[in-house]
Amino acid sequence: MILPGYTHLQRAQPVSVAHHLLAYAEMFGRDRTRLAAAKASANWCPLGSGAIAGTTLPIRREVTAKLLGFVDAKGRPQVTRNSMDAVADRDPATEFCFAAALCGVHLSRLAEDMVLWSSAEFGFARMPDEFSTGSSLMPQKRNPDSMELLRGKAARFQASLTHLLTLTKGLPLTYNRDLQDDKPPLFDAADQLILSVAVADATLAGTKFHKARCLAAASDPALLATDLADWLVRKGMPFRHAHHAVGRLVALAEKSGVPLDKLSDAAALTADQAFTKGWREVFSLQRGFAARENTGMPGPKAVAREIARWKQSLR
Amino acid sequence: MILPGYTHLQRAQPVSVAHHLLAYAEMFGRDRTRLAAAKASANWCPLGSGAIAGTTLPIRREVTAKLLGFVDAKGRPQVTRNSMDAVADRDPATEFCFAAALCGVHLSRLAEDMVLWSSAEFGFARMPDEFSTGSSLMPQKRNPDSMELLRGKAARFQASLTHLLTLTKGLPLTYNRDLQDDKPPLFDAADQLILSVAVADATLAGTKFHKARCLAAASDPALLATDLADWLVRKGMPFRHAHHAVGRLVALAEKSGVPLDKLSDAAALTADQAFTKGWREVFSLQRGFAARENTGMPGPKAVAREIARWKQSLR
Amino acid sequence: MILPGYTHLQRAQPVSVAHHLLAYAEMFGRDRTRLAAAKASANWCPLGSGAIAGTTLPIRREVTAKLLGFVDAKGRPQVTRNSMDAVADRDPATEFCFAAALCGVHLSRLAEDMVLWSSAEFGFARMPDEFSTGSSLMPQKRNPDSMELLRGKAARFQASLTHLLTLTKGLPLTYNRDLQDDKPPLFDAADQLILSVAVADATLAGTKFHKARCLAAASDPALLATDLADWLVRKGMPFRHAHHAVGRLVALAEKSGVPLDKLSDAAALTADQAFTKGWREVFSLQRGFAARENTGMPGPKAVAREIARWKQSLR
Amino acid sequence: MILPGYTHLQRAQPVSVAHHLLAYAEMFGRDRTRLAAAKASANWCPLGSGAIAGTTLPIRREVTAKLLGFVDAKGRPQVTRNSMDAVADRDPATEFCFAAALCGVHLSRLAEDMVLWSSAEFGFARMPDEFSTGSSLMPQKRNPDSMELLRGKAARFQASLTHLLTLTKGLPLTYNRDLQDDKPPLFDAADQLILSVAVADATLAGTKFHKARCLAAASDPALLATDLADWLVRKGMPFRHAHHAVGRLVALAEKSGVPLDKLSDAAALTADQAFTKGWREVFSLQRGFAARENTGMPGPKAVAREIARWKQSLR
């Protein structure tokens, strides 16, 4: 399914819904990496640190660490390496809250896209009833509540992170009672993240895209002006020249009130001699996508490869 | 060199300066891991993403990626996997600013310790002249300026992180001009971090500890009360009982105005029958440290092992 | 000029551009109050506080305060009332940065409205050339750059505020060198605020609204469903009943694919007996606005009164 | 009661406990002003704003405003002046959270002073049992828990403020469901502020200062070097010269290992000819305080005046 991709909230180039959503797959993929790193940071057993100076009792720290599951990939126990740091440290909690905050930013961007797509003006998507609210009085409204709440969660995660960073700033070693207040932000971030991901998942799963409206919005030939410049480049013209030539053509179309791809061949030649026969071939969405099959591009094969890669990696 | 370790800014147990500083080695070690992760996040070449939809020109993204040094540990090129994400993403900058912010918290805690140690009341350390300021009028003052400035930098790093998280929150895909303002916080964080680490390094390198004052502060026998409880435990008493027994002994010492280790054997027996001959052996700093040679504890061998490990890992 | 007012980015009710922009006048009016309060907080002369304990020299603090312009509305000098607070305090700077941060939020909301209105999908407004950027290649684009940058400034102001709050947190009295770093956020906030207000002012001044597109978007009769419920209430029906009655009418219109105001009288009566002759009179934008002349409502007279009030207050 | 005042956590000049605590009275006085301003911001009745466009029903907004207590000092009703702003605005909540955050900074500084004063090294103050925790095992410890928790609350208030600022950033008009999440930070800030003030009040009320230890710490003659420079100035010497002359005297004292006020008259004359008879008169704490009776200075009469002023203003 094709829809316009945007920069500056202005239609820029045609992309597919799949390609657009894969951008979020990339973001959430990075979030997973960061969450895994936070988990690894917490995977060191502090038992045996005592009040701050360890203990004179004949304990075996590695044994308790192993029994409690503080082990590396090979099952070897991991114990903290400094008793004072173990008592004073709040890094894993802070790292988790950062991973949640950045994931929250990504969720808020997805939410913003969904809110826009669900507006009367865009009209690209229809969210599932369970995650929208209507009004019997204002029936034209389908409020994208779940996505708005999701957008707001970015603020809440950031607040938890701010809480922990400010809390620990400037404290002398080792334990200070201030640190007792690290639980509310940490637990709230965990609870809200689990909830947010579930809401995003279910909302997306139930969302329908209006194929015709998306396609119509993406079908302005002006969105393919870049492809036309590329066409000139492939014929040997330096990109700077090609850019100017297409600019002239576009100005011509605007002035004469004719869509870019409907200009006559003669008119095209007045813009630049290079607009020889066949220049109109670029005004095909199918051609445009087919020419973008390199890694990371929106061509259907490239997109299919990425989907396959993600399915594989999530298996 | 021995000095008191603190919890709640109250003297808790004797530790060594080396053990105390090794706590910071742990923190900075984790900071390195996080900075390396941020670097890895940035190690994906976005070239070929075009405006947002890639390009129809016959480029080879892997070749430019390799030439520009976007390669993994085995020298294989790394290219971004989604052109829209590549244009919209600011994760590496945000991740770096977080790594700087958490490192800033660690630096601020070190700075706080140094400011305290440099006060007339603690009197444990004397910072180098180049990193202190005096006053010809108030000559009793040696202001630990470099450490105060360092403590304040934690706020500056956090501000940069806040800047990026709020900047990117709620933006629709893909590029929006808001993102142009990502450079000031990113560059400032990098500049200030490089500066901060250099100042911390040079200040610590030139700091002298007042051995006698540190030792005197650590020599209150009450700081070894925990060791006495451990002593009882090793004789077979449950810890809860041992705790109460030592509590009674301590109360006795307080009431009679005698240091804990100077109570008579007879008096000790009134606190608990278990204070048999030899109970005073725990009041030796040397013994206390020698009994703490497990991983992460402040015993001299354990500390030496950690120093060796750090030297090895930094080679 | 009429355009739709939104909740949840869904068209809710018709309002006027003037009424919409007056909402921002209210916000900026409050910002002025807060900025004035921050200025008043700074209007206390600290001279004579000495290092922290005043001075033994026979100075007259009130005289220097007056000469330097630290005076109240009646010209009486204002001097700080505690020398230690005067040395340690950073409240005025922090208060200013907060006032800037909240003003930044308001500017970011205005910017968001402008970005939306400038999109192809909304198409309500056209920003001046000097504050947009185009592209000769992608001529369909008129990027609302100034508004995107403005939206991003909210993050920058918030960063300055975060900087100051974290910087001063937990510092003992009185002066600590950390405080030297209060200038960068304060000065940056002032510079950026002056710049932001100038850009917002000039961009708005040069913006043209597309009257026809705005009106068309506001002309869906469904946006007047609330007025129809009010019409029933004025005839004596409890609001809860009126709400349900209109709901049935709306459902009828949806089912039969007829605009709400084009339903036959007979059909209307099947929804509720109360839809007697004249029920269609509410489907007039003119009537709807004329019925909203209470304070704060979008009726043309009410709006004119508010504009007059603002002009008066800014004289 | 006299104790040292600090800059850079270095003893700077003698002040009184009352003068030190009055610095906090100033801060909390400003906090009250800010909290009152936040209350005033909330004192505008939004009733009658409808969904966003007011209502066509014949209501009288001023009447409901008055009945609900939204009135100015003279009892006149206050109604919001723009229905869209009334629906979209979250300024009062944000302003309150800022007032709480800055008050939290002040509380955190008081807490830091108390934590320092309660340490073995300073030993200036003893907090009440109800707000400290001890340990039967480590009886030397009296942990200033209430003050540590108070110090940490600054982070929590700042988090609430961050939450609201980020939440509202970049939202289009008017209501968006994101705003529903404004309650947790607002209510938490209110609850925690009430709690924090109560804890600070009760802890201070029960704190005992160790008069002798405070006085001893403040009695280093070097803390009066500034007074000696002032003495020279009053005899006609430019301050810059006086500063150098005292600097030489101080260096002399340091070199000969004699307290500043015990140098012989002959020795003093070698530092500067101006050290004529009577130069030692400045080394009296009583004299030093008596010479500081200007507004805001630590002289006993000036302090008494400020206490009287505060009592009056709080009546």
Coordinates of C-alpha atoms in Angstrom, one line a residue, chain D residues 7-273:
Chain D
T7 CA 31.8 29.4 50.7
H8 CA 33.1 26.5 48.7
L9 CA 32.5 24.5 51.9
Q10 CA 35.5 26.3 53.3
R11 CA 35.1 28.3 56.5
A12 CA 34.8 31.9 55.4
Q13 CA 33.4 34.3 58.1
P14 CA 31.6 33.9 61.4
V15 CA 27.9 34.2 61.3
S16 CA 25.1 33.2 63.6
V17 CA 22.8 30.2 63.4
A18 CA 19.9 32.7 63.3
H19 CA 21.4 34.6 60.4
H20 CA 22.1 31.3 58.5
L21 CA 18.5 30.1 59.0
L22 CA 17.1 33.5 58.0
A23 CA 18.7 32.9 54.6
Y24 CA 16.2 30.0 54.3
A25 CA 13.4 32.3 55.5
E26 CA 14.1 34.5 52.5
M27 CA 14.0 31.5 50.1
F28 CA 10.8 30.1 51.6
G29 CA 9.4 33.6 51.5
R30 CA 10.0 33.8 47.8
D31 CA 8.5 30.3 47.5
R32 CA 5.3 31.6 49.1
T33 CA 5.1 34.4 46.6
R34 CA 5.5 31.9 43.7
L35 CA 2.9 29.5 45.2
A36 CA 0.5 32.4 45.6
A37 CA 1.1 33.4 42.0
A38 CA 0.3 29.9 40.8
K39 CA -2.9 30.0 42.9
A40 CA -3.8 33.3 41.3
S41 CA -3.2 31.7 37.8
A42 CA -5.7 29.0 38.7
N43 CA -8.3 31.5 39.9
W44 CA -10.2 31.9 36.6
C45 CA -13.4 30.0 36.1
P46 CA -13.5 28.0 32.8
L47 CA -17.1 27.1 33.1
G48 CA -19.0 28.0 30.0
S49 CA -16.2 27.1 27.6
G50 CA -18.1 24.1 26.3
A51 CA -16.2 21.6 24.2
I52 CA -14.1 24.5 22.8
A53 CA -16.6 27.1 21.5
G54 CA -18.7 28.1 24.4
T55 CA -22.4 27.4 24.3
T56 CA -25.6 28.8 22.8
L57 CA -27.4 28.3 26.0
P58 CA -28.2 31.5 27.9
I59 CA -25.8 31.0 30.8
R60 CA -24.3 33.7 33.0
R61 CA -20.6 32.8 33.5
E62 CA -20.0 35.4 36.1
V63 CA -22.6 34.0 38.4
T64 CA -21.2 30.5 38.4
A65 CA -17.7 31.8 38.8
K66 CA -18.8 33.8 41.9
L67 CA -20.6 30.9 43.4
L68 CA -17.6 28.7 42.9
G69 CA -15.3 31.2 44.5
F70 CA -13.4 32.3 41.4
V71 CA -13.2 35.9 42.7
D72 CA -10.6 38.6 42.9
A73 CA -9.5 40.4 46.1
K74 CA -12.6 42.5 45.9
G75 CA -15.0 39.6 45.4
R76 CA -15.5 40.2 41.7
P77 CA -15.9 37.1 39.6
Q78 CA -13.1 36.1 37.3
V79 CA -13.9 34.1 34.1
T80 CA -11.5 32.8 31.5
R81 CA -11.4 35.1 28.4
N82 CA -11.0 32.5 25.6
S83 CA -12.8 29.2 25.4
M84 CA -10.1 27.5 23.4
D85 CA -7.4 28.5 25.7
A86 CA -9.5 27.4 28.7
V87 CA -9.8 23.9 27.2
A88 CA -6.1 23.6 26.1
D89 CA -4.3 25.4 29.0
R90 CA -2.3 23.6 31.7
D91 CA -0.3 26.6 32.9
P92 CA -1.5 26.7 36.5
A93 CA -0.5 23.1 37.0
T94 CA 2.9 23.7 35.4
E95 CA 3.4 26.9 37.4
F96 CA 2.6 25.1 40.6
C97 CA 5.1 22.3 39.8
F98 CA 7.7 24.8 39.1
A99 CA 7.1 26.6 42.4
A100 CA 7.3 23.2 44.1
A101 CA 10.5 22.4 42.2
L102 CA 12.3 25.6 43.3
C103 CA 11.0 25.2 46.8
G104 CA 12.4 21.7 46.6
V105 CA 15.8 23.1 45.7
H106 CA 15.7 25.3 48.7
L107 CA 14.7 22.4 50.9
S108 CA 17.5 20.3 49.5
R109 CA 20.1 23.0 50.4
L110 CA 18.8 23.2 53.9
A111 CA 18.9 19.4 54.0
E112 CA 22.5 19.4 52.8
D113 CA 23.5 21.9 55.5
M114 CA 21.8 19.7 58.1
V115 CA 23.5 16.5 56.8
L116 CA 26.8 18.3 57.0
W117 CA 26.2 19.7 60.5
S118 CA 25.1 16.3 61.7
S119 CA 28.3 14.6 60.6
A120 CA 31.0 13.6 63.1
E121 CA 33.4 15.9 61.3
F122 CA 31.3 19.1 61.6
G123 CA 29.4 18.0 64.7
F124 CA 27.4 21.3 64.9
A125 CA 23.9 19.9 65.3
R126 CA 22.0 17.0 66.6
M127 CA 18.7 16.1 64.9
P128 CA 15.8 14.9 66.9
D129 CA 15.5 11.1 67.4
E130 CA 12.2 10.9 65.6
F131 CA 13.8 12.1 62.4
S132 CA 17.1 10.2 62.6
T133 CA 17.8 6.6 62.6
G134 CA 20.5 4.8 64.5
S135 CA 21.8 1.3 64.6
S136 CA 22.4 -0.8 67.6
L137 CA 25.4 -2.3 65.8
M138 CA 26.9 0.9 64.6
P139 CA 26.0 3.1 67.5
Q140 CA 28.3 5.9 66.4
K141 CA 25.8 6.5 63.7
R142 CA 22.9 8.9 63.8
N143 CA 21.7 8.9 60.3
P144 CA 20.0 12.2 59.3
D145 CA 17.4 10.2 57.3
S146 CA 14.7 12.9 57.2
M147 CA 17.1 15.4 55.7
E148 CA 18.4 12.9 53.1
L149 CA 14.9 12.1 52.0
L150 CA 14.2 15.8 51.9
R151 CA 17.2 16.4 49.7
G152 CA 16.0 13.7 47.3
K153 CA 12.6 15.3 47.0
A154 CA 14.1 18.1 44.9
A155 CA 14.6 15.5 42.2
R156 CA 11.0 14.3 42.5
F157 CA 9.5 17.8 42.2
Q158 CA 11.8 18.5 39.2
A159 CA 10.5 15.3 37.6
S160 CA 6.9 16.4 37.9
L161 CA 7.8 19.7 36.3
T162 CA 9.7 18.0 33.4
H163 CA 6.7 15.7 33.0
L164 CA 4.3 18.6 32.4
L165 CA 6.6 20.7 30.2
T166 CA 7.3 17.8 27.9
L167 CA 3.7 16.6 28.0
T168 CA 2.4 19.9 26.7
K169 CA 5.2 20.7 24.2
G170 CA 4.1 20.8 20.6
L171 CA 0.5 19.9 21.1
P172 CA -1.9 21.5 18.7
L173 CA -5.0 23.3 20.1
T174 CA -7.1 22.5 21.9
Y175 CA -7.7 19.5 24.1
N176 CA -5.7 16.4 23.4
R177 CA -6.0 13.2 25.5
D178 CA -2.3 13.4 26.4
L179 CA -3.4 16.0 28.9
Q180 CA -5.2 13.5 31.0
D181 CA -1.8 12.4 32.3
D182 CA -1.3 15.8 33.9
K183 CA -2.8 14.7 37.2
P184 CA -0.2 12.2 38.5
P185 CA 2.7 14.8 38.5
L186 CA 0.4 17.6 39.8
F187 CA -1.0 15.6 42.7
D188 CA 2.3 14.0 43.5
A189 CA 4.0 17.4 43.7
A190 CA 1.3 18.7 46.0
D191 CA 1.3 15.7 48.3
Q192 CA 5.1 15.6 48.5
L193 CA 5.4 19.4 49.1
I194 CA 3.0 19.3 52.0
L195 CA 4.9 16.3 53.5
S196 CA 8.3 17.9 52.9
V197 CA 7.5 21.1 54.6
A198 CA 6.1 19.3 57.6
V199 CA 9.2 17.2 57.9
A200 CA 11.5 20.2 57.5
D201 CA 9.6 22.1 60.1
A202 CA 9.5 19.3 62.7
T203 CA 13.1 18.4 62.1
L204 CA 14.4 21.9 62.6
A205 CA 12.1 22.4 65.6
G206 CA 13.8 19.5 67.4
T207 CA 17.4 20.1 66.3
K208 CA 19.9 21.1 69.0
F209 CA 23.1 23.0 68.1
H210 CA 26.3 22.2 69.9
K211 CA 27.2 25.7 71.0
A212 CA 30.8 25.0 72.0
R213 CA 31.7 23.1 68.8
C214 CA 30.1 25.8 66.6
L215 CA 31.9 28.6 68.4
A216 CA 35.2 26.7 68.3
A217 CA 34.9 26.3 64.6
A218 CA 34.1 30.0 64.1
S219 CA 36.9 31.2 66.3
D220 CA 39.9 30.9 64.0
P221 CA 41.3 34.5 63.9
A222 CA 41.9 34.1 60.2
L223 CA 38.1 34.3 59.7
L224 CA 38.4 37.9 60.7
A225 CA 41.1 38.9 58.2
T226 CA 38.5 40.8 56.2
D227 CA 37.6 42.9 59.2
L228 CA 41.3 43.8 59.6
A229 CA 41.3 45.0 56.0
D230 CA 38.2 47.1 56.7
W231 CA 40.0 48.5 59.7
L232 CA 42.8 49.7 57.5
V233 CA 40.3 51.2 55.0
R234 CA 38.5 53.1 57.8
K235 CA 41.9 54.6 58.6
G236 CA 42.1 55.9 55.1
M237 CA 43.9 53.2 53.1
P238 CA 42.5 52.2 49.7
F239 CA 41.0 48.7 49.9
R240 CA 43.4 47.3 47.4
H241 CA 46.4 48.3 49.6
A242 CA 44.6 47.1 52.7
H243 CA 44.1 43.7 51.1
H244 CA 47.8 43.3 50.3
A245 CA 48.8 44.5 53.7
V246 CA 46.6 41.9 55.4
G247 CA 47.9 39.3 53.0
R248 CA 51.4 40.0 54.1
L249 CA 50.4 39.8 57.8
V250 CA 48.6 36.5 57.2
A251 CA 51.6 35.1 55.4
L252 CA 53.8 36.1 58.3
A253 CA 51.5 34.3 60.8
E254 CA 51.5 31.2 58.7
K255 CA 55.3 31.2 58.3
S256 CA 55.9 31.7 62.0
G257 CA 53.2 29.3 63.1
V258 CA 51.5 31.9 65.2
P259 CA 47.8 32.6 65.1
L260 CA 47.1 35.9 63.3
D261 CA 46.0 37.7 66.4
K262 CA 49.0 36.6 68.4
L263 CA 51.7 38.2 66.2
S264 CA 53.7 40.8 68.0
D265 CA 53.1 44.5 67.3
A266 CA 56.6 44.7 66.0
A267 CA 56.0 41.9 63.6
A268 CA 52.8 43.5 62.4
L269 CA 54.6 46.7 61.6
T270 CA 57.0 44.7 59.3
A271 CA 53.9 43.7 57.3
D272 CA 52.7 47.3 57.0
Q273 CA 53.4 50.6 58.8

